[in-house]
Coordinates of C-alpha atoms in Angstrom, one line a residue:
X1 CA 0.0 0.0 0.0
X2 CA 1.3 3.6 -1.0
X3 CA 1.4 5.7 1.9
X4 CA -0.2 8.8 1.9
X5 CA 0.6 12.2 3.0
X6 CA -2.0 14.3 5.2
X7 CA -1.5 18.3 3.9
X8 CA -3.4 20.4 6.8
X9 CA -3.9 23.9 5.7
X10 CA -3.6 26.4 8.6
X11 CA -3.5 30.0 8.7
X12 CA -0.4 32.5 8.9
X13 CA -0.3 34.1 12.3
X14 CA -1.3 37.7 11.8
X15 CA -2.9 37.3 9.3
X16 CA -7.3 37.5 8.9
X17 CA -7.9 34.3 8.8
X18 CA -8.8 33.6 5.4
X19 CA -6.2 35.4 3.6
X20 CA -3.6 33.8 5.8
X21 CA -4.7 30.3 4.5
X22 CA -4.5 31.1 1.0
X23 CA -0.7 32.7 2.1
X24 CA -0.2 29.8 3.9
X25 CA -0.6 27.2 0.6
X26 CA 1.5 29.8 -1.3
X27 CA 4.5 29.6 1.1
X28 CA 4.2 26.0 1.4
X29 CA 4.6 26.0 -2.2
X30 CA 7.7 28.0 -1.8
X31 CA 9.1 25.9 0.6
X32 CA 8.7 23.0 -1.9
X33 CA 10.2 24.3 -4.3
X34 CA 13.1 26.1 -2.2
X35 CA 14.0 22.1 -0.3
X36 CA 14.1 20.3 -4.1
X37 CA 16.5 22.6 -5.5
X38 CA 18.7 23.0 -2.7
X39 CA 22.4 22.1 -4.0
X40 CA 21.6 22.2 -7.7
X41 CA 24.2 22.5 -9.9
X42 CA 25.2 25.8 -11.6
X43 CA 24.9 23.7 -15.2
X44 CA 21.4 22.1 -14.2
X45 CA 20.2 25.8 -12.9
X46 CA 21.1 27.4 -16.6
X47 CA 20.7 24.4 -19.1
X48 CA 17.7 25.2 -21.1
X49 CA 15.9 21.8 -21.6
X50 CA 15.3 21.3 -25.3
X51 CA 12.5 24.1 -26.4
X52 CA 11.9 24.6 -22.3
X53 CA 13.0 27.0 -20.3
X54 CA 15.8 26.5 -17.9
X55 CA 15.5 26.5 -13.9
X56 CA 17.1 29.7 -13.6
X57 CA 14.8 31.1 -16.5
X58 CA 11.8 30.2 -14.6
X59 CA 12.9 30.9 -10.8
X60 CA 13.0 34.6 -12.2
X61 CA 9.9 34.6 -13.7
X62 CA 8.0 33.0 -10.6
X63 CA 9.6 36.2 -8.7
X64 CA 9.2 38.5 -11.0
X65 CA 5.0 37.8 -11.5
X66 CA 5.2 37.5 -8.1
X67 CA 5.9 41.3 -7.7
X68 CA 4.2 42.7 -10.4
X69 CA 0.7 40.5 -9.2
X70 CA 1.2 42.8 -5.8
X71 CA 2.2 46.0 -7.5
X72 CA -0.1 45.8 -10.8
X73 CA -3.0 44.2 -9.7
X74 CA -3.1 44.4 -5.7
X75 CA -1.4 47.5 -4.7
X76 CA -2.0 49.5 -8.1
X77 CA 1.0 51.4 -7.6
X78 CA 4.3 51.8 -9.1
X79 CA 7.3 49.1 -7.9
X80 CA 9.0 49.5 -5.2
X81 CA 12.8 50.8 -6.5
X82 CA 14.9 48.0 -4.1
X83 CA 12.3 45.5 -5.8
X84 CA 12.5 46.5 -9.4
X85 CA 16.1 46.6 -9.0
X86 CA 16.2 43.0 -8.7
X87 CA 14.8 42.7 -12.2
X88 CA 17.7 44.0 -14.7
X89 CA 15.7 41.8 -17.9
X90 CA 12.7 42.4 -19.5
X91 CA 10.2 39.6 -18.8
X92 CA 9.9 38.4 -22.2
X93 CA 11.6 38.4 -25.7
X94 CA 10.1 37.6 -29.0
X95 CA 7.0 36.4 -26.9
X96 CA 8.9 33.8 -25.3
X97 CA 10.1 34.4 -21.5
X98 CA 13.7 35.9 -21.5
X99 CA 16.5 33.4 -20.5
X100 CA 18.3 34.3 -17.4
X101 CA 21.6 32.6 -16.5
X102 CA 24.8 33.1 -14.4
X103 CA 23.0 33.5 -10.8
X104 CA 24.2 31.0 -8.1
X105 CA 20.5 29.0 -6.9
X106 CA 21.3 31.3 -3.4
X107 CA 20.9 34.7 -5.3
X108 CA 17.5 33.0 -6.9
X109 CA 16.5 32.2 -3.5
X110 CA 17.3 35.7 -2.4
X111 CA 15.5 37.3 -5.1
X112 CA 12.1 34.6 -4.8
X113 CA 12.7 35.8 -0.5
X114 CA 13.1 39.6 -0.4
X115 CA 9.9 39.6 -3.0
X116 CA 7.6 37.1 -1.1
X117 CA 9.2 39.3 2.2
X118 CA 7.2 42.8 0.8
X119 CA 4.7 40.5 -0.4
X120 CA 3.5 39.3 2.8
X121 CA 4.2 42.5 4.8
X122 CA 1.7 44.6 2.4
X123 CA -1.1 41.4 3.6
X124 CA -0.4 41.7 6.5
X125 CA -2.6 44.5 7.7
X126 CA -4.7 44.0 4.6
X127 CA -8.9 43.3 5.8
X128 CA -11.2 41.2 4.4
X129 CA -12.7 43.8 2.6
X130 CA -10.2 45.3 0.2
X131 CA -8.6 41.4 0.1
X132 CA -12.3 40.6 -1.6
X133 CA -12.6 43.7 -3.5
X134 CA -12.6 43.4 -7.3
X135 CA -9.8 44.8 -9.4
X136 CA -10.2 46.0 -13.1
X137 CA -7.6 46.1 -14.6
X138 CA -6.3 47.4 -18.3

């Protein structure tokens, strides 16, 4: 018999309650990702795989929608400087998302931390109402 895993969803601590769930599942997704990828190889970070996109490639990318989700569509507000600083490439070329290579897996887990840091403070004193409330966007 395969053995299965229980996943109980609980809430961040100060946090309402129901955005602090939904924060909760996305850090747990973080930490997933973070604990597979620990030691990785510079070559395995930056090899492209066939018409794919390489690990390093889509590591930025995560961050980068990451941040512009909480500027562009929660905040509605211009990017923090110190955040948009750790963006030097423009998100896609030719339609295709731009290749980044070169950064050690610890500067991708720097970059993927200091964004998901802002992004949780700005929740943090967020209420239920302007968490629910509808965005239009462009």
């Amino acid at each position: 018999m395969l053995e299965r895993k229980v996943l109980l969803v609980s809430s961040l601590p100060e946090y309402e309650e129901e955005i602090g769930r939904l924060l909760w599942c996305l850090e747990d997704v973080r930490r997933t990702i973070i604990t597979r990828l620990i030691g990785i190889s510079q070559s395995l970070i930056d090899r492209k795989l066939g018409e794919r996109q390489s690990i390093g490639t889509l590591l930025y990318h995560i961050a980068l929608i990451e941040a512009d989700w909480l500027y562009a569509e929660v905040l509605e507000t211009d990017w923090d400087p110190e955040i948009s600083a750790l963006f030097p490439l423009e998100h896609r070329t030719d339609g295709n998302l731009s290749h980044f290579e070169g950064e050690s897996i610890e500067e991708h887990f720097y970059r993927l931390n200091k964004v998901r840091e802002v992004f949780l403070s700005h929740f943090r004193s967020m209420d239920l109402s302007d968490w629910r409330k509808p965005r239009v966007l462009e």
